[in-house]
mmCIF file of C-alpha atoms in Angstrom:
data_model
loop_
_atom_site.group_PDB
_atom_site.id
_atom_site.type_symbol
_atom_site.label_atom_id
_atom_site.label_comp_id
_atom_site.label_asym_id
_atom_site.label_seq_id
_atom_site.Cartn_x
_atom_site.Cartn_y
_atom_site.Cartn_z
ATOM 1 C CA UNK R 760 4.395 -55.474 2.100
ATOM 2 C CA UNK R 761 6.097 -52.114 2.746
ATOM 3 C CA UNK R 762 3.867 -49.111 3.470
ATOM 4 C CA UNK R 763 3.812 -46.330 0.879
ATOM 5 C CA UNK R 764 5.817 -43.357 2.156
ATOM 6 C CA UNK R 765 3.891 -40.159 2.592
ATOM 7 C CA UNK R 766 5.055 -37.456 0.124
ATOM 8 C CA UNK R 767 6.899 -34.569 1.760
ATOM 9 C CA UNK R 768 5.128 -31.188 1.573
ATOM 10 C CA UNK R 769 7.171 -28.814 -0.617
ATOM 11 C CA UNK R 770 5.912 -25.565 0.949
ATOM 12 C CA UNK R 771 4.743 -24.810 4.455
ATOM 13 C CA UNK R 772 3.613 -27.090 7.226
ATOM 14 C CA UNK R 773 0.288 -28.523 8.368
ATOM 15 C CA UNK R 774 -0.487 -29.941 11.789
ATOM 16 C CA UNK R 775 -3.577 -31.364 13.423
ATOM 17 C CA UNK R 776 -4.900 -29.446 16.420
ATOM 18 C CA UNK R 777 -6.528 -31.018 19.524
ATOM 19 C CA UNK R 778 -9.836 -29.773 18.172
ATOM 20 C CA UNK R 779 -9.450 -32.012 15.146
ATOM 21 C CA UNK R 780 -8.987 -29.100 12.739
ATOM 22 C CA UNK R 781 -5.754 -28.376 10.886
ATOM 23 C CA UNK R 782 -3.417 -25.403 11.167
ATOM 24 C CA UNK R 783 -1.276 -24.239 8.223
ATOM 25 C CA UNK R 784 1.995 -22.329 8.560
ATOM 26 C CA UNK R 785 4.132 -20.918 5.786
ATOM 27 C CA UNK R 786 7.498 -19.183 5.430
ATOM 28 C CA UNK R 787 7.329 -15.560 4.322
ATOM 29 C CA UNK R 788 9.968 -13.988 2.048
ATOM 30 C CA UNK R 789 11.994 -13.311 5.205
ATOM 31 C CA UNK R 790 11.956 -17.027 6.128
ATOM 32 C CA UNK R 791 9.797 -16.514 9.218
ATOM 33 C CA UNK R 792 7.003 -19.063 9.671
ATOM 34 C CA UNK R 793 3.585 -17.474 9.913
ATOM 35 C CA UNK R 794 0.254 -19.155 10.717
ATOM 36 C CA UNK R 795 -2.742 -18.928 8.416
ATOM 37 C CA UNK R 796 -5.480 -16.546 9.478
ATOM 38 C CA UNK R 797 -7.862 -19.457 9.993
ATOM 39 C CA UNK R 798 -7.917 -23.220 10.570
ATOM 40 C CA UNK R 799 -9.099 -25.893 8.124
ATOM 41 C CA UNK R 800 -11.368 -28.916 8.252
ATOM 42 C CA UNK R 801 -9.039 -31.140 6.178
ATOM 43 C CA UNK R 802 -5.400 -31.295 5.144
ATOM 44 C CA UNK R 803 -6.525 -30.867 1.531
ATOM 45 C CA UNK R 804 -8.081 -27.503 2.389
ATOM 46 C CA UNK R 805 -4.903 -26.476 4.203
ATOM 47 C CA UNK R 806 -2.742 -27.543 1.241
ATOM 48 C CA UNK R 807 -4.871 -25.527 -1.195
ATOM 49 C CA UNK R 808 -4.520 -22.443 1.014
ATOM 50 C CA UNK R 809 -0.726 -22.915 1.174
ATOM 51 C CA UNK R 810 -0.559 -23.241 -2.605
ATOM 52 C CA UNK R 811 -2.343 -19.902 -3.053
ATOM 53 C CA UNK R 812 -0.090 -18.245 -0.489
ATOM 54 C CA UNK R 813 2.989 -19.564 -2.305
ATOM 55 C CA UNK R 814 1.762 -18.034 -5.585
ATOM 56 C CA UNK R 815 1.208 -14.674 -3.820
ATOM 57 C CA UNK R 816 4.799 -14.700 -2.592
ATOM 58 C CA UNK R 817 6.258 -15.743 -5.941
ATOM 59 C CA UNK R 818 4.273 -13.052 -7.804
ATOM 60 C CA UNK R 819 5.193 -10.353 -5.299
ATOM 61 C CA UNK R 820 1.620 -9.848 -4.076
ATOM 62 C CA UNK R 821 2.232 -11.062 -0.536
ATOM 63 C CA UNK R 822 1.552 -8.622 2.304
ATOM 64 C CA UNK R 823 2.895 -9.128 5.795
ATOM 65 C CA UNK R 824 -0.119 -9.714 8.092
ATOM 66 C CA UNK R 825 1.598 -7.538 10.688
ATOM 67 C CA UNK R 826 1.217 -4.549 8.343
ATOM 68 C CA UNK R 827 -2.493 -5.156 7.995
ATOM 69 C CA UNK R 828 -2.727 -5.190 11.780
ATOM 70 C CA UNK R 829 -1.975 -1.458 11.833
ATOM 71 C CA UNK R 830 -5.047 0.359 13.127
ATOM 72 C CA UNK R 831 -7.066 2.876 11.146
ATOM 73 C CA UNK R 832 -6.281 5.459 13.835
ATOM 74 C CA UNK R 833 -2.508 5.030 13.534
ATOM 75 C CA UNK R 834 -2.423 4.912 9.746
ATOM 76 C CA UNK R 835 -4.778 7.883 9.257
ATOM 77 C CA UNK R 836 -2.549 9.965 11.554
ATOM 78 C CA UNK R 837 0.535 8.978 9.575
ATOM 79 C CA UNK R 838 -1.231 9.611 6.271
ATOM 80 C CA UNK R 839 -2.413 13.069 7.313
ATOM 81 C CA UNK R 840 1.051 14.047 8.529
ATOM 82 C CA UNK R 841 2.489 12.971 5.166
ATOM 83 C CA UNK R 842 0.004 14.835 2.941
ATOM 84 C CA UNK R 843 -0.466 17.909 5.147
ATOM 85 C CA UNK R 844 2.320 19.992 3.558
ATOM 86 C CA UNK R 845 0.573 19.745 0.165
ATOM 87 C CA UNK R 846 -2.871 20.685 1.505
ATOM 88 C CA UNK R 847 -4.373 24.123 1.932
ATOM 89 C CA UNK R 848 -4.803 25.115 5.574
ATOM 90 C CA UNK R 849 -8.587 24.887 5.472
ATOM 91 C CA UNK R 850 -8.502 21.466 3.782
ATOM 92 C CA UNK R 851 -5.996 20.187 6.327
ATOM 93 C CA UNK R 852 -8.181 21.353 9.203
ATOM 94 C CA UNK R 853 -11.254 19.771 7.582
ATOM 95 C CA UNK R 854 -9.512 16.412 7.126
ATOM 96 C CA UNK R 855 -8.305 16.400 10.719
ATOM 97 C CA UNK R 856 -11.794 17.227 11.989
ATOM 98 C CA UNK R 857 -13.395 14.445 9.941
ATOM 99 C CA UNK R 858 -10.839 11.874 11.112
ATOM 100 C CA UNK R 859 -11.248 12.828 14.763
ATOM 101 C CA UNK R 860 -15.026 13.198 14.782
ATOM 102 C CA UNK R 861 -16.274 10.672 12.209
ATOM 103 C CA UNK R 862 -13.655 8.042 11.397
ATOM 104 C CA UNK R 863 -11.739 7.318 14.606
ATOM 105 C CA UNK R 864 -14.694 7.022 17.013
ATOM 106 C CA UNK R 865 -16.119 4.135 14.959
ATOM 107 C CA UNK R 866 -13.250 2.651 12.953
ATOM 108 C CA UNK R 867 -10.110 3.964 14.642
ATOM 109 C CA UNK R 868 -9.339 0.857 16.696
ATOM 110 C CA UNK R 869 -10.034 -1.560 13.829
ATOM 111 C CA UNK R 870 -7.125 -3.161 11.997
ATOM 112 C CA UNK R 871 -6.774 -2.053 8.388
ATOM 113 C CA UNK R 872 -7.054 -5.638 7.171
ATOM 114 C CA UNK R 873 -10.318 -6.169 9.048
ATOM 115 C CA UNK R 874 -12.293 -3.578 7.105
ATOM 116 C CA UNK R 875 -14.601 -4.789 4.368
ATOM 117 C CA UNK R 876 -17.009 -2.951 2.034
ATOM 118 C CA UNK R 877 -19.878 -3.969 4.347
ATOM 119 C CA UNK R 878 -18.020 -2.312 7.251
ATOM 120 C CA UNK R 879 -17.867 0.954 5.330
ATOM 121 C CA UNK R 880 -21.500 0.643 4.225
ATOM 122 C CA UNK R 881 -22.602 0.159 7.848
ATOM 123 C CA UNK R 882 -20.495 3.149 8.925
ATOM 124 C CA UNK R 883 -22.183 5.331 6.299
ATOM 125 C CA UNK R 884 -25.599 4.045 7.379
ATOM 126 C CA UNK R 885 -24.868 4.944 11.001
ATOM 127 C CA UNK R 886 -23.946 8.510 10.013
ATOM 128 C CA UNK R 887 -27.094 8.823 7.944
ATOM 129 C CA UNK R 888 -29.166 7.506 10.856
ATOM 130 C CA UNK R 889 -27.545 10.086 13.129
ATOM 131 C CA UNK R 890 -28.891 12.828 10.882
ATOM 132 C CA UNK R 891 -25.655 13.902 9.178
ATOM 133 C CA UNK R 892 -26.092 15.708 5.885
ATOM 134 C CA UNK R 893 -25.252 14.009 2.608
ATOM 135 C CA UNK R 894 -22.443 16.501 2.117
ATOM 136 C CA UNK R 895 -20.818 15.713 5.459
ATOM 137 C CA UNK R 896 -21.133 11.959 4.924
ATOM 138 C CA UNK R 897 -19.551 12.190 1.491
ATOM 139 C CA UNK R 898 -16.703 14.309 2.863
ATOM 140 C CA UNK R 899 -15.985 11.749 5.581
ATOM 141 C CA UNK R 900 -16.074 8.920 3.042
ATOM 142 C CA UNK R 901 -13.655 10.728 0.726
ATOM 143 C CA UNK R 902 -11.138 11.089 3.551
ATOM 144 C CA UNK R 903 -11.474 7.420 4.545
ATOM 145 C CA UNK R 904 -11.093 6.318 0.923
ATOM 146 C CA UNK R 905 -7.878 8.330 0.623
ATOM 147 C CA UNK R 906 -6.549 6.793 3.847
ATOM 148 C CA UNK R 907 -7.333 3.270 2.647
ATOM 149 C CA UNK R 908 -5.995 3.876 -0.876
ATOM 150 C CA UNK R 909 -2.739 5.001 0.714
ATOM 151 C CA UNK R 910 -2.655 1.775 2.737
ATOM 152 C CA UNK R 911 -2.993 -0.181 -0.515
ATOM 153 C CA UNK R 912 -0.266 1.884 -2.212
ATOM 154 C CA UNK R 913 2.057 1.209 0.710
ATOM 155 C CA UNK R 914 1.254 -2.525 0.624
ATOM 156 C CA UNK R 915 -0.343 -2.698 4.063
ATOM 157 C CA UNK R 916 -3.506 -4.244 2.604
ATOM 158 C CA UNK R 917 -4.282 -5.886 -0.701
ATOM 159 C CA UNK R 918 -7.333 -3.834 -1.672
ATOM 160 C CA UNK R 919 -9.358 -0.975 -0.309
ATOM 161 C CA UNK R 920 -12.671 -1.621 1.457
ATOM 162 C CA UNK R 921 -13.959 1.640 -0.051
ATOM 163 C CA UNK R 922 -15.339 0.032 -3.183
ATOM 164 C CA UNK R 923 -18.866 -0.611 -4.386
ATOM 165 C CA UNK R 924 -20.224 1.609 -1.610
ATOM 166 C CA UNK R 925 -23.378 3.628 -2.278
ATOM 167 C CA UNK R 926 -23.271 7.165 -0.956
ATOM 168 C CA UNK R 927 -26.260 9.384 -0.146
ATOM 169 C CA UNK R 928 -27.218 11.664 -2.981
ATOM 170 C CA UNK R 929 -26.540 15.360 -2.745
ATOM 171 C CA UNK R 930 -29.669 17.516 -2.991
ATOM 172 C CA UNK R 931 -29.797 19.327 -6.303
ATOM 173 C CA UNK R 932 -29.552 23.046 -5.623
ATOM 174 C CA UNK R 933 -29.467 25.595 -8.400
ATOM 175 C CA UNK R 934 -27.747 28.961 -7.901
ATOM 176 C CA UNK R 935 -29.853 32.090 -8.142
ATOM 177 C CA UNK R 936 -28.739 33.582 -11.454
ATOM 178 C CA UNK R 937 -29.288 37.323 -11.432
ATOM 179 C CA UNK R 938 -29.447 39.797 -14.282
ATOM 180 C CA UNK R 939 -26.910 42.607 -14.575
ATOM 181 C CA UNK R 940 -29.702 45.060 -13.785
ATOM 182 C CA UNK R 941 -30.463 43.279 -10.513
ATOM 183 C CA UNK R 942 -26.811 43.139 -9.520
ATOM 184 C CA UNK R 943 -26.286 46.824 -10.276
ATOM 185 C CA UNK R 944 -29.251 47.524 -8.004
ATOM 186 C CA UNK R 945 -27.596 45.524 -5.218
ATOM 187 C CA UNK R 946 -24.337 47.442 -5.688
ATOM 188 C CA UNK R 947 -26.139 50.780 -5.478
ATOM 189 C CA UNK R 948 -27.940 49.620 -2.324
ATOM 190 C CA UNK R 949 -24.753 48.670 -0.440
ATOM 191 C CA UNK R 950 -22.801 50.978 1.835
ATOM 192 C CA UNK R 951 -19.301 52.048 0.814
ATOM 193 C CA UNK R 952 -16.795 50.461 0.411
ATOM 194 C CA UNK R 953 -18.776 47.228 0.452
ATOM 195 C CA UNK R 954 -20.502 48.268 -2.759
ATOM 196 C CA UNK R 955 -17.121 47.848 -4.452
ATOM 197 C CA UNK R 956 -16.614 44.435 -2.837
ATOM 198 C CA UNK R 957 -20.010 43.261 -4.090
ATOM 199 C CA UNK R 958 -19.225 44.643 -7.555
ATOM 200 C CA UNK R 959 -16.010 42.607 -7.625
ATOM 201 C CA UNK R 960 -17.905 39.441 -6.718
ATOM 202 C CA UNK R 961 -20.429 39.984 -9.502
ATOM 203 C CA UNK R 962 -18.444 41.677 -12.248
ATOM 204 C CA UNK R 963 -15.050 40.013 -11.743
ATOM 205 C CA UNK R 964 -16.344 36.636 -10.556
ATOM 206 C CA UNK R 965 -14.202 36.545 -7.421
ATOM 207 C CA UNK R 966 -14.662 34.063 -4.620
ATOM 208 C CA UNK R 967 -15.567 35.775 -1.357
ATOM 209 C CA UNK R 968 -12.255 34.760 0.232
ATOM 210 C CA UNK R 969 -10.366 36.182 -2.762
ATOM 211 C CA UNK R 970 -12.162 39.511 -2.444
ATOM 212 C CA UNK R 971 -11.500 39.615 1.311
ATOM 213 C CA UNK R 972 -7.768 39.063 0.646
ATOM 214 C CA UNK R 973 -7.299 41.814 -1.969
ATOM 215 C CA UNK R 974 -4.541 44.332 -1.237
ATOM 216 C CA UNK R 975 -3.626 47.702 -2.664
ATOM 217 C CA UNK R 976 -0.786 46.143 -4.693
ATOM 218 C CA UNK R 977 -3.285 43.861 -6.475
ATOM 219 C CA UNK R 978 -5.024 46.718 -8.283
ATOM 220 C CA UNK R 979 -3.583 48.298 -11.447
ATOM 221 C CA UNK R 980 -5.929 51.228 -11.976
ATOM 222 C CA UNK R 981 -4.431 52.606 -15.250
ATOM 223 C CA UNK R 982 -4.348 49.145 -16.801
ATOM 224 C CA UNK R 983 -7.804 48.191 -15.424
ATOM 225 C CA UNK R 984 -6.245 44.985 -14.089
ATOM 226 C CA UNK R 985 -6.749 42.994 -10.910
ATOM 227 C CA UNK R 986 -4.296 40.351 -9.669
ATOM 228 C CA UNK R 987 -5.905 37.485 -7.720
ATOM 229 C CA UNK R 988 -3.182 35.567 -5.893
ATOM 230 C CA UNK R 989 -4.440 35.200 -2.329
ATOM 231 C CA UNK R 990 -7.446 33.855 -0.464
ATOM 232 C CA UNK R 991 -8.673 34.469 3.083
ATOM 233 C CA UNK R 992 -10.120 31.313 4.648
ATOM 234 C CA UNK R 993 -11.580 30.578 8.061
ATOM 235 C CA UNK R 994 -10.685 27.225 9.636
ATOM 236 C CA UNK R 995 -11.684 26.268 13.181
ATOM 237 C CA UNK R 996 -12.355 29.909 13.987
ATOM 238 C CA UNK R 997 -8.951 31.130 12.772
ATOM 239 C CA UNK R 998 -8.421 33.324 9.707
ATOM 240 C CA UNK R 999 -5.656 32.155 7.377
ATOM 241 C CA UNK R 1000 -4.270 33.751 4.212
ATOM 242 C CA UNK R 1001 -3.513 31.142 1.576
ATOM 243 C CA UNK R 1002 -3.307 30.702 -2.176
ATOM 244 C CA UNK R 1003 -6.531 30.685 -4.227
ATOM 245 C CA UNK R 1004 -8.440 27.436 -4.495
ATOM 246 C CA UNK R 1005 -6.695 26.460 -7.732
ATOM 247 C CA UNK R 1006 -3.272 27.349 -6.224
ATOM 248 C CA UNK R 1007 -2.755 29.613 -9.247
ATOM 249 C CA UNK R 1008 -2.897 33.356 -9.478
ATOM 250 C CA UNK R 1009 -4.841 34.981 -12.293
ATOM 251 C CA UNK R 1010 -5.027 38.462 -13.775
ATOM 252 C CA UNK R 1011 -8.471 39.845 -14.588
ATOM 253 C CA UNK R 1012 -9.456 42.843 -16.687
ATOM 254 C CA UNK R 1013 -11.925 45.120 -14.937
ATOM 255 C CA UNK R 1014 -14.569 47.392 -16.364
ATOM 256 C CA UNK R 1015 -12.997 50.881 -16.713
ATOM 257 C CA UNK R 1016 -15.737 52.380 -14.571
ATOM 258 C CA UNK R 1017 -15.086 49.849 -11.804
ATOM 259 C CA UNK R 1018 -11.310 50.379 -12.004
ATOM 260 C CA UNK R 1019 -11.877 54.135 -11.742
ATOM 261 C CA UNK R 1020 -14.055 53.685 -8.670
ATOM 262 C CA UNK R 1021 -11.426 51.442 -7.103
ATOM 263 C CA UNK R 1022 -8.748 54.051 -7.834
ATOM 264 C CA UNK R 1023 -10.726 56.751 -6.069
ATOM 265 C CA UNK R 1024 -11.184 54.456 -3.095
ATOM 266 C CA UNK R 1025 -7.468 53.586 -2.963
ATOM 267 C CA UNK R 1026 -6.666 57.286 -2.665
ATOM 268 C CA UNK R 1027 -8.486 57.298 0.686
ATOM 269 C CA UNK R 1028 -7.138 53.956 1.915
ATOM 270 C CA UNK R 1029 -4.503 54.164 4.664
ATOM 271 C CA UNK R 1030 -1.457 51.888 4.789
ATOM 272 C CA UNK R 1031 1.082 50.694 2.261
ATOM 273 C CA UNK R 1032 0.997 48.375 -0.722
ATOM 274 C CA UNK R 1033 0.054 45.375 1.408
ATOM 275 C CA UNK R 1034 -2.957 47.092 3.007
ATOM 276 C CA UNK R 1035 -6.178 45.095 2.691
ATOM 277 C CA UNK R 1036 -8.827 46.762 0.550
ATOM 278 C CA UNK R 1037 -11.694 45.645 2.748
ATOM 279 C CA UNK R 1038 -11.664 45.319 6.540
ATOM 280 C CA UNK R 1039 -14.109 45.573 9.432
ATOM 281 C CA UNK R 1040 -14.594 48.715 11.514
ATOM 282 C CA UNK R 1041 -11.528 47.778 13.590
ATOM 283 C CA UNK R 1042 -9.285 47.462 10.554
ATOM 284 C CA UNK R 1043 -9.148 43.661 10.807
ATOM 285 C CA UNK R 1044 -9.773 41.095 8.049
ATOM 286 C CA UNK R 1045 -13.413 40.385 7.310
ATOM 287 C CA UNK R 1046 -15.220 37.292 8.510
ATOM 288 C CA UNK R 1047 -17.826 35.899 6.157
ATOM 289 C CA UNK R 1048 -20.798 35.511 8.524
ATOM 290 C CA UNK R 1049 -20.287 38.909 10.129
ATOM 291 C CA UNK R 1050 -19.840 40.662 6.787
ATOM 292 C CA UNK R 1051 -22.889 39.023 5.274
ATOM 293 C CA UNK R 1052 -25.116 39.927 8.213
ATOM 294 C CA UNK R 1053 -23.853 43.506 8.492
ATOM 295 C CA UNK R 1054 -23.463 44.494 4.836
ATOM 296 C CA UNK R 1055 -24.507 41.962 2.207
ATOM 297 C CA UNK R 1056 -27.952 40.868 3.386
ATOM 298 C CA UNK R 1057 -29.106 44.461 4.061
ATOM 299 C CA UNK R 1058 -28.080 45.410 0.504
ATOM 300 C CA UNK R 1059 -30.071 42.473 -0.902
ATOM 301 C CA UNK R 1060 -33.152 43.542 1.046
ATOM 302 C CA UNK R 1061 -32.726 47.183 0.038
ATOM 303 C CA UNK R 1062 -32.544 46.109 -3.616
ATOM 304 C CA UNK R 1063 -35.911 44.382 -3.249
ATOM 305 C CA UNK R 1064 -34.475 40.884 -3.682
ATOM 306 C CA UNK R 1065 -34.397 37.741 -1.564
ATOM 307 C CA UNK R 1066 -32.701 34.339 -1.416
ATOM 308 C CA UNK R 1067 -29.440 35.714 -2.827
ATOM 309 C CA UNK R 1068 -26.056 34.596 -1.502
ATOM 310 C CA UNK R 1069 -22.613 36.050 -2.246
ATOM 311 C CA UNK R 1070 -21.835 32.879 -4.182
ATOM 312 C CA UNK R 1071 -24.825 33.562 -6.453
ATOM 313 C CA UNK R 1072 -23.022 36.656 -7.727
ATOM 314 C CA UNK R 1073 -20.044 34.545 -8.811
ATOM 315 C CA UNK R 1074 -22.367 31.995 -10.423
ATOM 316 C CA UNK R 1075 -24.174 34.788 -12.245
ATOM 317 C CA UNK R 1076 -20.897 36.156 -13.571
ATOM 318 C CA UNK R 1077 -19.882 32.718 -14.823
ATOM 319 C CA UNK R 1078 -23.221 32.334 -16.593
ATOM 320 C CA UNK R 1079 -23.045 35.761 -18.260
ATOM 321 C CA UNK R 1080 -19.513 35.215 -19.529
ATOM 322 C CA UNK R 1081 -20.063 31.613 -20.673
ATOM 323 C CA UNK R 1082 -23.248 32.628 -22.483
ATOM 324 C CA UNK R 1083 -21.545 35.297 -24.574
ATOM 325 C CA UNK R 1084 -17.844 34.486 -24.646
ATOM 326 C CA UNK R 1085 -17.708 30.742 -24.061
ATOM 327 C CA UNK R 1086 -16.933 28.388 -21.199
ATOM 328 C CA UNK R 1087 -13.138 28.671 -21.520
ATOM 329 C CA UNK R 1088 -13.252 32.430 -20.951
ATOM 330 C CA UNK R 1089 -15.580 31.937 -18.004
ATOM 331 C CA UNK R 1090 -13.261 29.275 -16.570
ATOM 332 C CA UNK R 1091 -10.331 31.696 -16.692
ATOM 333 C CA UNK R 1092 -12.214 34.485 -14.991
ATOM 334 C CA UNK R 1093 -13.516 32.164 -12.290
ATOM 335 C CA UNK R 1094 -10.080 30.625 -11.711
ATOM 336 C CA UNK R 1095 -10.960 27.081 -12.727
ATOM 337 C CA UNK R 1096 -8.182 24.806 -13.968
ATOM 338 C CA UNK R 1097 -10.776 22.632 -15.703
ATOM 339 C CA UNK R 1098 -13.636 24.072 -17.760
ATOM 340 C CA UNK R 1099 -15.825 21.117 -16.827
ATOM 341 C CA UNK R 1100 -16.067 22.570 -13.299
ATOM 342 C CA UNK R 1101 -17.391 25.803 -14.794
ATOM 343 C CA UNK R 1102 -20.000 23.948 -16.831
ATOM 344 C CA UNK R 1103 -21.055 21.699 -13.958
ATOM 345 C CA UNK R 1104 -21.377 24.282 -11.206
ATOM 346 C CA UNK R 1105 -21.632 27.768 -12.669
ATOM 347 C CA UNK R 1106 -22.681 28.174 -16.292
ATOM 348 C CA UNK R 1107 -26.472 27.987 -16.484
ATOM 349 C CA UNK R 1108 -28.878 28.526 -19.378
ATOM 350 C CA UNK R 1109 -29.924 32.161 -19.660
ATOM 351 C CA UNK R 1110 -33.646 32.835 -19.764
ATOM 352 C CA UNK R 1111 -34.921 33.436 -23.283
ATOM 353 C CA UNK R 1112 -31.956 31.870 -25.066
ATOM 354 C CA UNK R 1113 -33.966 28.874 -26.316
ATOM 355 C CA UNK R 1114 -36.406 31.197 -28.049
ATOM 356 C CA UNK R 1115 -33.491 33.071 -29.636
ATOM 357 C CA UNK R 1116 -32.068 29.785 -30.928
ATOM 358 C CA UNK R 1117 -35.442 28.928 -32.439
ATOM 359 C CA UNK R 1118 -35.604 32.328 -34.156
ATOM 360 C CA UNK R 1119 -32.090 31.893 -35.517
ATOM 361 C CA UNK R 1120 -32.969 28.386 -36.704
ATOM 362 C CA UNK R 1121 -35.832 29.842 -38.729
ATOM 363 C CA UNK R 1122 -33.322 32.027 -40.596
ATOM 364 C CA UNK R 1123 -30.986 29.073 -41.027
ATOM 365 C CA UNK R 1124 -33.840 27.007 -42.474
ATOM 366 C CA UNK R 1125 -34.429 29.699 -45.084
ATOM 367 C CA UNK R 1126 -30.710 29.720 -45.918
ATOM 368 C CA UNK R 1127 -29.859 33.010 -44.226
ATOM 369 C CA UNK R 1128 -26.789 33.203 -41.975
ATOM 370 C CA UNK R 1129 -27.138 34.815 -38.560
ATOM 371 C CA UNK R 1130 -23.652 36.155 -37.867
ATOM 372 C CA UNK R 1131 -24.137 36.634 -34.140
ATOM 373 C CA UNK R 1132 -26.178 33.487 -33.589
ATOM 374 C CA UNK R 1133 -27.530 32.590 -30.195
ATOM 375 C CA UNK R 1134 -24.585 34.232 -28.498
ATOM 376 C CA UNK R 1135 -25.703 37.733 -29.400
ATOM 377 C CA UNK R 1136 -26.494 37.759 -25.724
ATOM 378 C CA UNK R 1137 -27.360 40.863 -23.783
ATOM 379 C CA UNK R 1138 -27.303 43.430 -26.601
ATOM 380 C CA UNK R 1139 -30.593 44.873 -25.362
ATOM 381 C CA UNK R 1140 -29.596 44.991 -21.690
ATOM 382 C CA UNK R 1141 -29.397 48.327 -19.914
ATOM 383 C CA UNK R 1142 -26.063 47.646 -18.310
ATOM 384 C CA UNK R 1143 -23.642 47.700 -21.237
ATOM 385 C CA UNK R 1144 -21.339 44.816 -22.065
ATOM 386 C CA UNK R 1145 -21.924 41.394 -20.486
ATOM 387 C CA UNK R 1146 -20.155 40.727 -17.249
ATOM 388 C CA UNK R 1147 -19.392 44.385 -16.454
ATOM 389 C CA UNK R 1148 -21.685 47.176 -15.310
ATOM 390 C CA UNK R 1149 -22.013 50.377 -17.284
ATOM 391 C CA UNK R 1150 -21.997 52.258 -13.998
ATOM 392 C CA UNK R 1151 -21.497 51.176 -10.375
#
C-alpha cells in the first residue's frame, strides 16, 4: 500500500533543529527568507506562526525585523534632528538634555522592538527611586513617548511601548492670587525702571521672558498699545531671543497711566528702536534669577508680602480679567491659543464671589433682574478698572 504523500507547505519553511525544536522561516515582501524570532515545540505551532505572518504581509502590517533592531539611541538622535527646526530653542535644549541624561543611559542601547510597557514602567520606577521630581519624570516620559510614536509612524515597530503606563502625580500647587491693591503696593516698592517691568507683568499679563524682551519699537505710547512678539529664554546658561510661547504675536491695550509712565521712561532710554526696555547695570539682557534676587524679591518684602513669584502676577492678571470680562478675553491677554489653558492654570475663583452670587440669586428668586450679575467684579476696589492700576 502506497504511503500518503505529505502536503507541501504553501508559505514558508519549517525544519527540525538538533535540539528537537522547530525553526520557521518565511519570505518577506522582498523575497528574502527570514527566521522567526523564536523556535517552536511542534510543527503545528510553527505553521500557525507562519500563517499569522503571512496575513501581516498580505494586509501590509509587516515590519522588517531589521528596522526594529534600530537602537533607542540612534532613533532618538534621528528624531530630534528631524523635529528640531520646528522647536523653540529652549524646548530643543530640554529634549536633548532629557535624552542624554535620562533616556540613553538606561534605554539607549536597547533595540526599539525590545521595549515593552513593563520596560517603560521599570524605567519610570528607577527615576522615582533616584529621587527625581514628578515633573522631571513626566518630561522624560513625554520625550520617550514622542520618540516611540515616531518609530511607529515610520513603521519601525508595530506599536509603542508607552501605553498603559502610570506616571507620578504632579503636586497640586495654587498660584498666589493678589489683589490690585497689593500689586500696586509692590510696584510702588520697586526701584525704577523695574517698577514698570513689574507693572507690565501684573497689569498686562506678560510672561517674564516677554517682558525681558520688550524693545522701544514695541511700545505705542499715544495709542496705549504694546506689541508682544518676542521672548527671552535661558537654555543651558545661554540667553536666546525667540518667539513667544504660542509662536504668535499679540497686541495689548495698556492703562493710559501705565502707557504715560512708559513714554516718560522711553524719553530717557538710550539706543534706537531695537533697544531693550529693561537691562542689567551693564546694559545686557536680564537673567531671571539675578533679576528676581536683586529687584523683585526686595520689592515683595518692602510691600509687606511673602511667597509671591513673578508668575503669580501673571496668574493674578488672568484671574482679574476672566472674573470680569470672561475667559476668552483673559486668554487673549495672556497669549493662550486655547482658553482651556487659561481656565486650567490661571483663572481662579475670586474671594467673595460666591457670596455675591448668593445675593444675586436672592434677587432672581424674587423675580428681580440683576443687570451686572456676579461679574460686577471690583467696582468697590480702590484701584480703578479691573486689570489696570489707577496709578503706578
